[in-house]
Amino acid sequence: MGRYIIKRLLQGIPLLFFISIILFVLMMNMGDPVATMGGRRVTRASDYERLRRQLGLDKPIYTQYLYWLIGNDWTKTDVDGDGVAETPGTRRGVLRGDFGVSLVSRKPVLQVIGERLPNTLILMLASEFVIIVGSLLVGVYSALRQYSALDHIITALSFIGYSMPIFFIALLSMYIFGVLFKRWGLPYLPTVGMFDPQAGKTTAQVLWHMVLPVLSISIISFAAYSRYIRSTMLEVLGQDYIRTARAKGLPRREVVYVHALKNASLPIVTVVGLDLPLLLGGAVVTERIFAWPGMGRLFLDHVSRSDLPVVMGILMMIATAVVVFQILTDIVYAWLDPRIRYEK
Amino acid sequence: MTMLLQTIDLKTRFHIPEGTVYAVNGVSFHISEGETLAVVGESGCGKSVTMMSILRLLPAPPAEIVSGQALWGNRDLLRLSENEMEQIRGREIAMVFQDPMTSLNPVLTIGRQLTESLRVHLGMGPAEAAQRAVELLEQVGIPDAAHRLGDYPHQYSGGMRQRVMIAMALCCHPSLLIADEPTTALDVTIQAQIVELIKKLRDQLHMAIIWISHDLGVVAGLANRVMVMYAGFVVEEALVDDLYEDPRHPYTLALLAALPRVDRRRDRRLKSIPGAPPNLLVEPRGCPFAPRCEFAMERCRFEIPPLQPVQGTHAVACWVDVTTGGPR
Ligand SMILES: Nc1ncnc2c1ncn2[C@@H]1O[C@H](COP(=O)(O)OP(=O)(O)OP(=O)(O)O)[C@@H](O)[C@H]1O
Ligand SMILES: [Mg+2]
């Protein structure tokens, strides 16, 4: 198993290289960062040229990629345009942990991401927790009570939940729990930001502000997951070994929660493993609607200004997480399923 | 001999999108302590469904037990609560299933699956249960049992898995073992070993066995009595020798004719039964075998023949007397 993990990690490295090249080429073509730099228009042609040289944008794309990857502190660049390369580079490259400097805020990319990542993580982890726990409860329940009245109601609600666009859920929940509740004199939920500036950034404030964003992020996945868990459970409950377990006279809860759930968790783990790393990217739409200062909004803001270093930083972080989580998923899977464990 | 289980007029149906499957249509039989009853009939005739109805192992929906009684002592199994059934399953009545490859849980160790009943029914602790599990595995002939408790089902061969299933079924010394074609999925030599094993254990533990099979050959050496089923009906019931020597139902005749026998002349070809088994989606009226029966009369198509004694314990459900070819 240990060797297998190392092998998988080593396989992940060329994969990430490959991804980074493709992303770099795509992002290079997404717009001109100088044209929108800092929100000010760079009007004078000479300034424009100077900035391009400073940022290394005048170089061919493979040189830019190389600088992004291994830095340019080993070479000199021609900043003033006199044809002589005299200014030593300062970038150390991604491989040495330097993702560059944001073209918008002039702060190091890692710092920019570092400021936002925790905000996204608390939001997304809370949502994932709600999704997994909630859909397990609902999915298992409706599998055990297949075709009961409540199962039909859950089915109908899941389809409604699943087919609603996220912005609609967000706006609707804002309207009901923010606007209407306030109008009716009920305790209402905040709809903007992470905390009330007057109250300060306390845990209670953040939790309170999280309620609506978590709700709107969770509903769609919750509906999808609980459907999936229901059908997986139903399939497992129809297997011969479940009948064997019942024929032994095991109590029902042991049949369901040990014999069935352990088998049903295999496909569920796969799906969760695919979804988890994407949480790092944040929820673009929800964060924007609720003005939540997370990764999704960060990405939107910087992509619209062609801030290549930040955008590449975010994308590479997600790509790495996907690769790592794939390996983690395989490990958990092998831990749950002996048939796989013994092959490796 | 005291009566162990008596089933009266059991009817089980499945409600599926295509309609209603009339799987078991008024089955009555009984089994006494220590007796071995064989249930034979071609595939799909309702042998498994009958037994699983009695143990209430069928998923409902789609299954529905429409009527009947299954008397176990003075209790009717069909009317017990799920909790009371859990006490009986595995402890008083155990079952071994058709396919050992799919009947064990792939993600739990053999040891865990073997010790569960001991824990639940006999209240054993982990150490004692593990000890007992090793003994059980040795008893059913698994070599090096102590080291194989931690194995998973995929590390066992088909024959070994069926031995594990048998060990699991016998661990609480049930008074009745229902063996649902425990050998069909196995190759011939292993089949013979499993039959021998069950015979040996039956004599040691003095338990009653319901042995389901569609192979009349295996049954001859094992059972006291035989019950022949067709399309969810019991069509004939007799002591083993009576059934082989003096079959009274046209279907039994056909089954026996289809059986290869050493004492029969080589050149005589095996007879297969012409026609197909009836469609269970139509409510039966008349004898289910009538369309394939060479003796069929007008009456057979409209009236279901009841199971009636012909001689001692020999009973048959047929309007025709096959010895004469005329009506009974
Ligand atoms: N879950 C189910 N849903 C619908 N029909 C079913 C179901 N289970 C069994 N049946 C039907 O009930 C009938 C009897 O099946 P059963 O399994 O008892 O046959 P069997 O005599 O045990 O056959 P075999 O020798 O192949 O095991 C069959 O026609 C089968 O199609
Ligand atoms: Mg069967």
XYZ file of C-alpha atoms and ligand atoms in Angstrom:
704
model
C 0.000 0.000 0.000
C 2.791 2.440 0.919
C 4.528 1.789 -2.391
C 1.271 2.225 -4.191
C 0.717 5.643 -2.635
C 4.241 6.770 -3.563
C 3.712 5.524 -7.098
C 0.474 7.463 -7.381
C 2.078 10.631 -6.018
C 4.914 10.354 -8.546
C 2.400 9.869 -11.325
C 0.646 13.043 -10.195
C 3.691 15.249 -10.845
C 3.843 15.015 -14.668
C 0.092 15.337 -14.693
C 0.282 18.647 -12.845
C 2.963 19.893 -15.236
C 0.743 19.078 -18.119
C -2.235 20.830 -16.539
C -0.144 23.900 -15.748
C 1.016 24.222 -19.371
C -2.507 24.017 -20.725
C -3.864 26.477 -18.174
C -0.981 28.864 -18.794
C -1.565 28.933 -22.534
C -5.301 29.382 -22.079
C -4.917 32.148 -19.511
C -2.327 34.003 -21.596
C -4.958 34.472 -24.230
C -7.688 35.685 -21.967
C -6.965 39.391 -22.174
C -4.393 42.100 -21.766
C -3.526 42.661 -18.108
C -1.821 45.961 -18.825
C -4.918 47.410 -20.434
C -6.840 47.151 -17.173
C -4.033 47.339 -14.646
C -5.052 48.522 -11.270
C -8.281 49.702 -12.727
C -6.543 52.685 -14.294
C -6.150 52.933 -18.016
C -2.601 53.081 -19.179
C -2.854 55.586 -21.949
C 0.639 56.580 -22.980
C 2.190 54.201 -25.467
C 5.610 54.409 -23.824
C 4.200 53.548 -20.376
C 2.387 50.652 -21.944
C 5.584 49.254 -23.456
C 7.533 49.751 -20.240
C 4.916 47.927 -18.198
C 4.852 45.042 -20.611
C 8.618 44.723 -20.360
C 8.515 44.949 -16.574
C 5.956 42.169 -16.367
C 7.817 40.094 -18.925
C 4.828 40.151 -21.238
C 7.026 41.021 -24.205
C 8.720 37.633 -24.004
C 7.515 34.633 -26.004
C 5.034 32.424 -24.203
C 7.457 29.572 -23.462
C 9.860 32.009 -21.785
C 7.015 33.410 -19.718
C 6.025 29.914 -18.678
C 9.610 29.114 -17.777
C 9.877 32.257 -15.632
C 6.562 31.396 -13.988
C 7.798 27.888 -13.279
C 11.436 28.346 -12.194
C 11.711 32.125 -11.801
C 13.968 34.642 -13.514
C 16.461 35.524 -10.778
C 19.161 33.657 -12.681
C 18.962 36.008 -15.649
C 18.735 39.696 -16.441
C 15.972 41.496 -18.286
C 15.862 44.613 -20.338
C 13.376 46.869 -18.573
C 14.173 50.287 -20.060
C 14.054 49.090 -23.631
C 17.626 50.075 -24.638
C 18.381 46.589 -25.889
C 20.707 45.775 -22.992
C 19.508 43.282 -20.388
C 20.815 44.813 -17.174
C 18.096 44.413 -14.486
C 18.367 41.124 -12.560
C 15.067 39.230 -12.199
C 13.446 38.826 -8.792
C 10.980 36.013 -9.328
C 11.830 32.631 -7.887
C 9.184 30.582 -9.653
C 6.391 28.249 -8.632
C 8.745 25.349 -8.029
C 10.411 27.355 -5.307
C 7.106 28.445 -3.829
C 6.857 31.851 -5.503
C 3.605 32.268 -7.394
C 4.438 35.832 -8.317
C 2.782 39.096 -7.462
C -0.781 40.085 -8.194
C -0.951 42.540 -11.067
C -3.928 44.189 -9.414
C -2.967 44.576 -5.772
C 0.830 44.175 -6.066
C 0.708 41.707 -3.180
C 2.265 38.241 -3.398
C -0.203 35.734 -4.843
C 0.127 33.389 -1.879
C -0.769 36.207 0.469
C -3.769 37.188 -1.645
C -5.017 33.599 -1.670
C -4.109 33.100 1.986
C -6.358 35.982 3.002
C -9.363 34.476 1.245
C -8.887 30.733 1.594
C -9.970 30.455 5.268
C -13.201 32.338 4.515
C -14.009 29.940 1.732
C -12.993 26.913 3.744
C -15.321 27.622 6.661
C -18.172 28.219 4.256
C -17.495 25.197 2.106
C -16.668 22.760 4.894
C -19.832 23.728 6.725
C -21.797 23.206 3.530
C -20.166 19.863 2.804
C -20.897 18.757 6.361
C -24.553 19.724 5.982
C -24.696 18.016 2.586
C -23.116 14.722 3.660
C -24.836 14.329 7.037
C -28.177 15.520 5.705
C -28.154 13.424 2.562
C -27.028 10.313 4.446
C -29.937 10.671 6.850
C -32.467 11.420 4.141
C -31.032 8.967 1.590
C -30.901 6.037 3.996
C -34.315 6.875 5.395
C -35.995 6.995 2.001
C -34.254 3.788 0.920
C -35.576 1.985 3.999
C -39.055 3.413 3.501
C -39.153 3.119 -0.278
C -42.490 4.241 -1.740
C -43.789 5.529 1.588
C -45.597 8.868 1.574
C -42.573 10.637 3.025
C -40.309 9.024 0.426
C -42.512 10.400 -2.341
C -42.460 13.854 -0.768
C -38.673 13.719 -0.441
C -38.382 12.635 -4.071
C -40.530 15.520 -5.249
C -38.627 18.055 -3.120
C -35.273 16.735 -4.333
C -36.250 17.213 -7.936
C -37.401 20.742 -7.228
C -34.207 21.463 -5.281
C -32.046 19.917 -7.931
C -33.589 21.826 -10.791
C -33.457 25.284 -9.214
C -30.542 27.466 -10.305
C -28.315 28.427 -7.416
C -28.756 32.178 -7.881
C -32.492 31.710 -7.618
C -32.181 29.728 -4.388
C -29.849 32.396 -3.024
C -32.118 35.292 -3.922
C -35.237 33.463 -2.762
C -33.726 32.570 0.612
C -32.515 36.158 0.960
C -35.996 37.410 0.261
C -37.723 35.041 2.659
C -35.319 34.920 5.601
C -33.939 38.422 5.235
C -36.621 40.656 3.822
C -39.923 38.981 4.726
C -38.837 37.874 8.198
C -37.750 41.409 8.957
C -41.056 42.744 7.711
C -42.993 40.269 9.853
C -40.966 41.210 12.902
C -39.340 37.793 13.145
C -35.628 37.306 13.858
C -34.145 37.692 10.380
C -30.911 36.489 8.876
C -28.155 38.769 7.548
C -27.720 38.689 3.790
C -24.418 40.437 3.194
C -20.817 39.866 4.240
C -19.188 37.770 6.962
C -20.011 39.906 9.975
C -21.676 43.080 11.058
C -18.923 45.770 11.083
C -20.369 47.225 14.287
C -20.348 43.885 16.075
C -16.910 42.873 14.801
C -15.673 39.537 13.486
C -16.810 37.246 16.268
C -17.528 33.525 15.891
C -21.205 34.065 16.550
C -21.398 36.771 13.906
C -19.662 34.650 11.282
C -21.867 31.632 12.046
C -24.968 33.785 11.823
C -23.878 35.255 8.496
C -23.039 31.799 7.174
C -26.556 30.424 7.458
C -27.983 31.663 4.171
C -24.876 31.091 2.007
C -24.533 27.548 3.385
C -28.202 26.945 2.730
C -27.994 27.985 -0.891
C -24.736 26.149 -1.562
C -26.074 22.968 0.037
C -29.501 22.564 -1.488
C -28.528 21.361 -4.958
C -25.806 18.951 -3.863
C -27.957 17.812 -0.969
C -30.756 16.918 -3.366
C -28.368 15.136 -5.733
C -26.496 13.266 -2.991
C -29.595 12.077 -1.188
C -30.984 10.695 -4.446
C -27.687 8.983 -5.091
C -27.445 7.546 -1.590
C -31.033 6.341 -1.808
C -30.442 4.444 -5.034
C -27.095 3.058 -3.844
C -28.664 1.877 -0.594
C -31.591 0.320 -2.424
C -29.245 -1.559 -4.677
C -27.191 -2.840 -1.756
C -30.265 -3.754 0.297
C -31.373 -6.017 -2.559
C -28.132 -8.013 -2.483
C -27.942 -11.638 -1.405
C -25.623 -10.950 1.516
C -28.184 -8.654 3.087
C -30.662 -11.509 2.976
C -28.029 -13.715 4.596
C -27.538 -11.163 7.346
C -31.275 -11.025 7.961
C -31.556 -14.813 7.874
C -29.033 -14.915 10.700
C -31.448 -12.963 12.844
C -29.306 -9.845 13.126
C -31.142 -6.794 14.425
C -32.291 -4.505 11.658
C -30.016 -1.623 12.592
C -26.977 -3.887 12.340
C -28.089 -5.120 8.929
C -28.581 -1.574 7.685
C -25.737 0.314 9.312
C -23.037 -2.338 9.163
C -23.796 -4.776 6.361
C -25.498 -2.401 3.948
C -23.942 0.983 4.661
C -20.371 -0.255 4.510
C -21.001 -1.501 0.973
C -23.030 1.521 -0.027
C -20.308 3.874 1.193
C -17.938 2.690 -1.557
C -19.571 4.556 -4.459
C -20.433 7.449 -2.148
C -16.775 7.900 -1.191
C -15.870 8.132 -4.867
C -18.345 10.914 -5.507
C -17.398 12.865 -2.388
C -13.713 12.491 -3.285
C -14.380 14.067 -6.650
C -16.378 16.935 -5.171
C -14.275 17.867 -2.141
C -11.278 19.485 -3.882
C -13.574 21.686 -5.940
C -14.736 23.260 -2.689
C -11.416 25.116 -2.530
C -12.494 27.106 -5.536
C -15.321 28.496 -3.500
C -18.825 29.113 -4.661
C -18.566 31.756 -7.353
C -22.236 32.652 -7.578
C -23.154 32.361 -3.903
C -20.137 34.299 -2.678
C -20.935 37.066 -5.104
C -24.609 37.314 -4.133
C -23.947 37.269 -0.391
C -20.790 39.406 -0.698
C -18.786 36.691 1.023
C -15.053 37.462 0.768
C -13.960 34.030 -0.451
C -12.090 32.356 -3.252
C -14.954 32.409 -5.705
C -15.178 36.161 -5.599
C -11.410 36.483 -5.640
C -11.281 34.412 -8.787
C -14.004 36.421 -10.485
C -12.419 39.759 -9.606
C -8.981 38.765 -10.834
C -9.989 36.848 -13.886
C -11.923 39.863 -15.118
C -8.733 41.932 -14.894
C -6.535 39.278 -16.486
C -4.455 38.957 -13.337
C -2.527 35.941 -14.558
C -0.440 35.187 -11.443
C -3.447 35.070 -9.108
C -5.647 33.154 -11.528
C -2.895 30.595 -12.175
C -2.297 30.326 -8.432
C -5.944 29.540 -7.744
C -6.269 27.102 -10.620
C -3.073 25.251 -9.748
C -4.148 24.988 -6.127
C -7.408 23.369 -7.233
C -5.632 21.078 -9.700
C -3.230 19.923 -7.001
C -6.114 19.339 -4.616
C -7.932 17.251 -7.239
C -4.888 15.054 -7.735
C -4.252 14.672 -4.012
C -7.897 13.927 -3.253
C -7.989 11.295 -5.954
C -5.175 9.511 -4.182
C -6.860 9.965 -0.795
C -10.090 8.584 -2.232
C -8.278 5.531 -3.502
C -6.739 4.992 -0.079
C -10.085 5.267 1.702
C -11.641 3.030 -0.897
C -8.990 0.386 -0.406
C -9.445 0.662 3.331
C -13.173 0.024 2.939
C -12.970 -2.629 0.249
C -10.704 -5.612 0.916
C -10.993 -6.830 -2.675
C -9.032 -3.774 -3.766
C -6.721 -3.660 -0.781
C -5.337 -7.116 -1.485
C -4.702 -6.468 -5.151
C -2.182 -3.790 -4.492
C -42.315 -37.844 16.056
C -43.319 -34.346 17.006
C -44.324 -31.831 14.429
C -41.789 -29.032 13.993
C -43.172 -26.781 11.287
C -46.556 -26.898 9.660
C -47.388 -24.631 6.760
C -51.019 -24.282 5.757
C -52.331 -22.771 2.529
C -49.466 -20.341 1.997
C -50.018 -17.848 -0.813
C -47.353 -15.354 -1.875
C -47.552 -12.843 -4.683
C -45.289 -10.198 -6.132
C -46.730 -6.930 -7.307
C -44.533 -5.761 -10.136
C -45.112 -3.172 -12.883
C -46.124 -5.902 -15.354
C -48.830 -7.161 -13.004
C -49.074 -9.715 -10.227
C -46.781 -12.737 -10.054
C -48.656 -15.676 -8.530
C -45.520 -17.281 -7.118
C -46.904 -19.498 -4.325
C -50.500 -20.653 -4.582
C -51.702 -22.417 -1.455
C -48.766 -24.518 -0.328
C -49.290 -26.837 2.660
C -46.679 -29.141 4.122
C -45.203 -30.167 7.422
C -41.896 -31.426 8.760
C -41.195 -33.340 11.962
C -38.199 -33.217 14.272
C -35.085 -34.744 12.786
C -36.760 -35.413 9.462
C -35.349 -34.522 6.047
C -37.860 -33.217 3.553
C -36.792 -32.597 -0.018
C -38.529 -29.999 -2.166
C -38.080 -30.504 -5.889
C -39.358 -28.811 -9.022
C -37.980 -26.999 -12.008
C -36.543 -23.510 -11.846
C -39.043 -20.796 -10.982
C -41.662 -23.079 -9.436
C -41.595 -21.204 -6.139
C -39.358 -23.311 -3.916
C -37.237 -20.442 -2.657
C -40.147 -18.046 -2.382
C -42.060 -20.549 -0.233
C -39.197 -20.871 2.238
C -38.407 -17.189 2.291
C -42.058 -16.418 2.916
C -41.975 -18.655 5.973
C -38.858 -16.898 7.271
C -40.293 -13.556 6.164
C -37.187 -12.676 4.203
C -38.938 -11.363 1.118
C -38.858 -7.644 0.462
C -42.343 -6.198 0.857
C -43.150 -4.495 -1.485
C -43.064 -6.147 -4.009
C -43.807 -9.367 -2.110
C -47.106 -9.903 -0.334
C -48.045 -12.934 1.712
C -51.731 -13.059 0.926
C -52.807 -15.842 3.232
C -51.659 -18.852 5.152
C -50.113 -19.970 8.374
C -46.677 -21.249 9.287
C -46.998 -22.900 12.654
C -43.779 -23.185 14.614
C -44.619 -24.793 17.921
C -47.733 -22.942 18.889
C -46.764 -19.734 17.120
C -47.639 -18.596 13.625
C -44.459 -17.223 12.051
C -46.451 -15.147 9.595
C -47.998 -13.166 12.440
C -44.971 -12.539 14.609
C -43.430 -9.104 14.954
C -40.133 -8.377 13.223
C -38.376 -8.509 16.607
C -39.777 -11.914 17.429
C -38.755 -13.156 13.979
C -35.198 -11.979 14.596
C -35.116 -14.249 17.638
C -36.145 -17.252 15.545
C -34.061 -16.639 12.443
C -30.597 -18.087 12.732
C -31.311 -19.484 16.170
C -34.224 -21.899 15.696
C -34.483 -21.915 11.907
C -31.397 -21.348 9.810
C -31.073 -21.054 6.074
C -28.299 -21.711 3.579
C -28.730 -20.031 0.220
C -28.351 -20.965 -3.388
C -25.305 -18.936 -4.365
C -22.298 -18.888 -2.012
C -20.490 -16.388 -4.243
C -22.930 -13.594 -3.484
C -24.316 -14.664 -0.115
C -21.395 -13.456 1.969
C -20.727 -9.787 2.593
C -17.628 -8.872 0.566
C -16.407 -6.136 2.914
C -16.602 -7.973 6.246
C -14.224 -10.699 7.396
C -15.324 -14.318 7.543
C -14.674 -14.204 11.279
C -16.949 -11.251 11.795
C -19.756 -12.812 9.742
C -19.387 -16.105 11.530
C -19.405 -14.683 15.039
C -22.373 -12.360 14.566
C -25.035 -14.946 15.355
C -23.056 -16.219 18.320
C -22.898 -12.720 19.674
C -26.521 -11.838 18.967
C -28.224 -15.119 19.871
C -25.949 -16.689 22.462
C -24.533 -13.517 23.975
C -20.909 -14.624 23.563
C -18.052 -12.183 23.987
C -15.527 -11.610 21.193
C -12.889 -14.072 22.431
C -15.302 -16.887 23.132
C -17.077 -16.327 19.808
C -13.774 -16.383 17.890
C -12.817 -19.618 19.617
C -16.157 -21.146 18.690
C -15.866 -19.860 15.114
C -12.579 -21.702 14.682
C -14.204 -24.909 15.935
C -17.101 -24.423 13.532
C -14.798 -23.865 10.563
C -12.841 -26.978 11.482
C -16.077 -28.904 11.787
C -17.057 -28.018 8.209
C -13.574 -28.864 6.991
C -11.770 -25.568 6.445
C -8.055 -26.249 6.901
C -5.979 -23.912 9.094
C -9.190 -22.312 10.354
C -7.563 -20.225 13.082
C -5.561 -18.268 10.528
C -8.393 -17.779 8.125
C -10.862 -15.939 10.346
C -9.404 -12.602 9.277
C -9.801 -13.408 5.582
C -12.424 -11.862 3.376
C -14.888 -13.880 1.265
C -13.004 -13.242 -1.985
C -10.052 -15.135 -0.551
C -12.188 -18.281 -0.197
C -13.174 -20.616 -3.024
C -16.825 -21.279 -3.832
C -16.844 -24.601 -1.994
C -15.199 -23.042 1.055
C -17.701 -20.212 1.066
C -20.576 -22.662 1.055
C -18.918 -24.441 3.985
C -18.742 -21.109 5.764
C -22.438 -20.563 5.026
C -23.193 -23.960 6.526
C -21.058 -23.271 9.578
C -22.845 -19.950 9.973
C -26.232 -21.605 9.735
C -25.380 -24.316 12.231
C -23.601 -22.223 14.833
C -26.614 -21.846 17.131
C -27.777 -25.455 16.709
C -31.081 -24.708 14.970
C -33.817 -27.330 15.054
C -34.528 -26.740 11.376
C -32.108 -26.067 8.558
C -33.463 -24.882 5.237
C -30.895 -25.610 2.553
C -31.862 -23.843 -0.668
C -29.973 -25.683 -3.396
C -26.718 -25.365 -1.484
C -24.822 -27.247 -4.170
C -26.099 -25.953 -7.521
C -23.437 -23.281 -7.874
C -20.614 -25.731 -7.155
C -18.838 -28.294 -9.310
C -19.747 -31.972 -9.017
C -17.062 -33.242 -6.650
C -17.577 -30.319 -4.282
C -21.340 -30.942 -4.489
C -20.871 -34.480 -3.240
C -18.633 -33.263 -0.400
C -21.202 -30.708 0.718
C -23.980 -33.311 0.665
C -21.855 -35.641 2.769
C -21.033 -32.825 5.159
C -24.665 -31.950 5.686
C -25.570 -35.607 6.225
C -22.828 -35.931 8.836
C -23.862 -32.778 10.651
C -27.530 -33.767 10.525
C -26.759 -37.003 12.306
C -24.544 -35.273 14.872
C -26.918 -32.469 15.671
C -30.208 -34.261 15.116
C -31.845 -31.445 13.218
C -34.581 -31.406 10.626
C -33.665 -30.336 7.107
C -35.666 -28.939 4.244
C -33.510 -29.639 1.221
C -34.441 -27.712 -1.897
C -33.212 -29.040 -5.187
C -34.195 -29.501 -8.768
C -32.163 -32.638 -8.907
C -34.110 -35.767 -8.019
C -30.896 -37.767 -8.115
C -29.258 -35.995 -5.148
C -32.490 -36.137 -3.191
C -32.788 -39.941 -3.298
C -29.837 -40.523 -1.023
C -30.635 -37.807 1.461
C -34.310 -37.289 2.161
C -37.048 -39.187 4.002
C -39.858 -37.491 2.179
C -40.169 -35.565 -1.055
C -42.507 -32.767 -2.022
C -42.825 -31.952 -5.723
C -43.741 -28.388 -6.641
C -44.996 -26.962 -9.904
C -45.880 -23.330 -10.614
C -46.366 -22.511 -6.967
C -48.420 -25.614 -6.157
C -47.518 -28.792 -4.325
C -48.434 -31.470 -6.867
C -47.209 -34.573 -5.097
C -45.845 -35.578 -1.732
C -44.544 -38.982 -0.694
C -41.865 -40.965 1.100
C -38.766 -41.116 -1.063
C -39.157 -44.757 -2.086
C -42.862 -44.359 -2.855
C -42.162 -41.405 -5.081
C -39.480 -43.115 -7.118
C -41.265 -46.478 -7.307
C -44.804 -45.293 -7.728
C -45.077 -41.686 -8.946
C -48.678 -40.555 -9.239
C -48.511 -37.103 -10.811
C -47.883 -36.680 -14.540
C -45.324 -33.981 -13.753
C -43.409 -36.282 -11.410
C -43.494 -38.961 -14.089
C -42.043 -36.536 -16.568
C -39.362 -35.387 -14.094
C -38.319 -38.971 -13.408
C -38.270 -39.747 -17.104
C -35.932 -36.818 -17.611
C -33.540 -38.209 -15.033
C -30.519 -40.114 -16.394
C -30.239 -43.477 -14.691
C -27.536 -46.082 -14.734
C -30.015 -48.937 -14.806
C -31.591 -47.650 -17.966
C -30.573 -48.766 -21.430
C -28.020 -46.486 -23.051
C -29.802 -45.971 -26.316
C -32.885 -44.583 -24.685
C -32.790 -40.817 -24.978
C -33.557 -38.511 -22.107
C -37.059 -37.246 -22.350
C -37.528 -33.561 -21.830
C -40.924 -32.215 -20.878
C -42.584 -30.623 -23.906
C -43.992 -27.120 -23.542
C -42.969 -24.321 -21.190
C -43.848 -23.678 -17.534
C -46.952 -21.524 -17.141
C -46.908 -17.763 -17.059
C -47.128 -16.846 -13.377
C -48.567 -13.436 -14.241
C -51.976 -14.996 -14.876
C -54.084 -16.046 -11.936
C -54.147 -19.849 -11.981
C -57.404 -21.613 -12.586
C -57.322 -25.265 -13.362
C -54.331 -27.532 -12.979
C -51.157 -25.564 -13.806
C -49.640 -28.591 -15.532
C -52.641 -29.280 -17.777
C -51.246 -27.541 -20.915
C -48.177 -29.803 -20.883
C -49.886 -32.920 -19.582
C -50.435 -35.987 -21.759
C -53.284 -37.174 -19.508
C -55.159 -33.865 -19.378
C -58.935 -33.954 -19.431
C -61.532 -31.238 -19.845
C -61.914 -30.822 -16.093
C -58.188 -30.179 -15.557
C -58.406 -26.823 -17.302
C -61.076 -25.353 -15.092
C -60.722 -26.869 -11.644
C -57.642 -26.840 -9.500
C -57.110 -30.378 -8.182
C -56.616 -30.459 -4.385
C -53.758 -32.392 -2.812
C -55.397 -35.673 -1.751
C -53.979 -38.779 -0.099
C -53.811 -41.817 -2.358
C -52.119 -44.270 -0.051
C -50.809 -43.723 3.488
C -48.665 -40.573 3.416
C -48.603 -40.448 -0.368
C -50.647 -37.500 -1.664
C -51.163 -36.132 -5.141
C -52.995 -33.222 -6.722
C -54.390 -34.629 -9.943
C -57.820 -35.369 -11.405
C -56.384 -38.294 -13.333
C -55.287 -41.656 -12.026
C -52.059 -42.105 -13.972
C -52.031 -45.841 -13.320
C -55.194 -46.250 -15.367
C -55.224 -43.053 -17.413
C -58.878 -42.468 -16.497
C -60.418 -40.086 -13.985
C -59.852 -40.805 -10.356
N -38.584 -10.222 -6.101
C -39.364 -10.816 -7.021
N -40.134 -10.062 -7.831
C -40.928 -10.639 -8.763
N -41.014 -11.954 -8.973
C -40.259 -12.761 -8.212
C -39.398 -12.241 -7.203
N -38.767 -13.254 -6.603
C -39.226 -14.380 -7.211
N -40.119 -14.083 -8.168
C -40.835 -15.035 -9.032
O -41.389 -16.061 -8.244
C -41.309 -17.285 -8.922
C -40.732 -18.333 -8.016
O -39.363 -18.060 -7.805
P -38.417 -18.950 -6.887
O -37.168 -18.178 -6.689
O -39.148 -19.394 -5.687
O -38.143 -20.204 -7.813
P -37.303 -21.486 -7.417
O -38.254 -22.615 -7.445
O -36.552 -21.261 -6.180
O -36.354 -21.591 -8.676
P -34.805 -21.940 -8.726
O -34.721 -23.422 -8.776
O -34.361 -21.313 -10.010
O -34.177 -21.347 -7.529
C -40.481 -17.067 -10.172
O -41.323 -17.026 -11.277
C -39.849 -15.724 -9.961
O -39.770 -15.046 -11.193
Mg -34.538 -20.890 -5.715
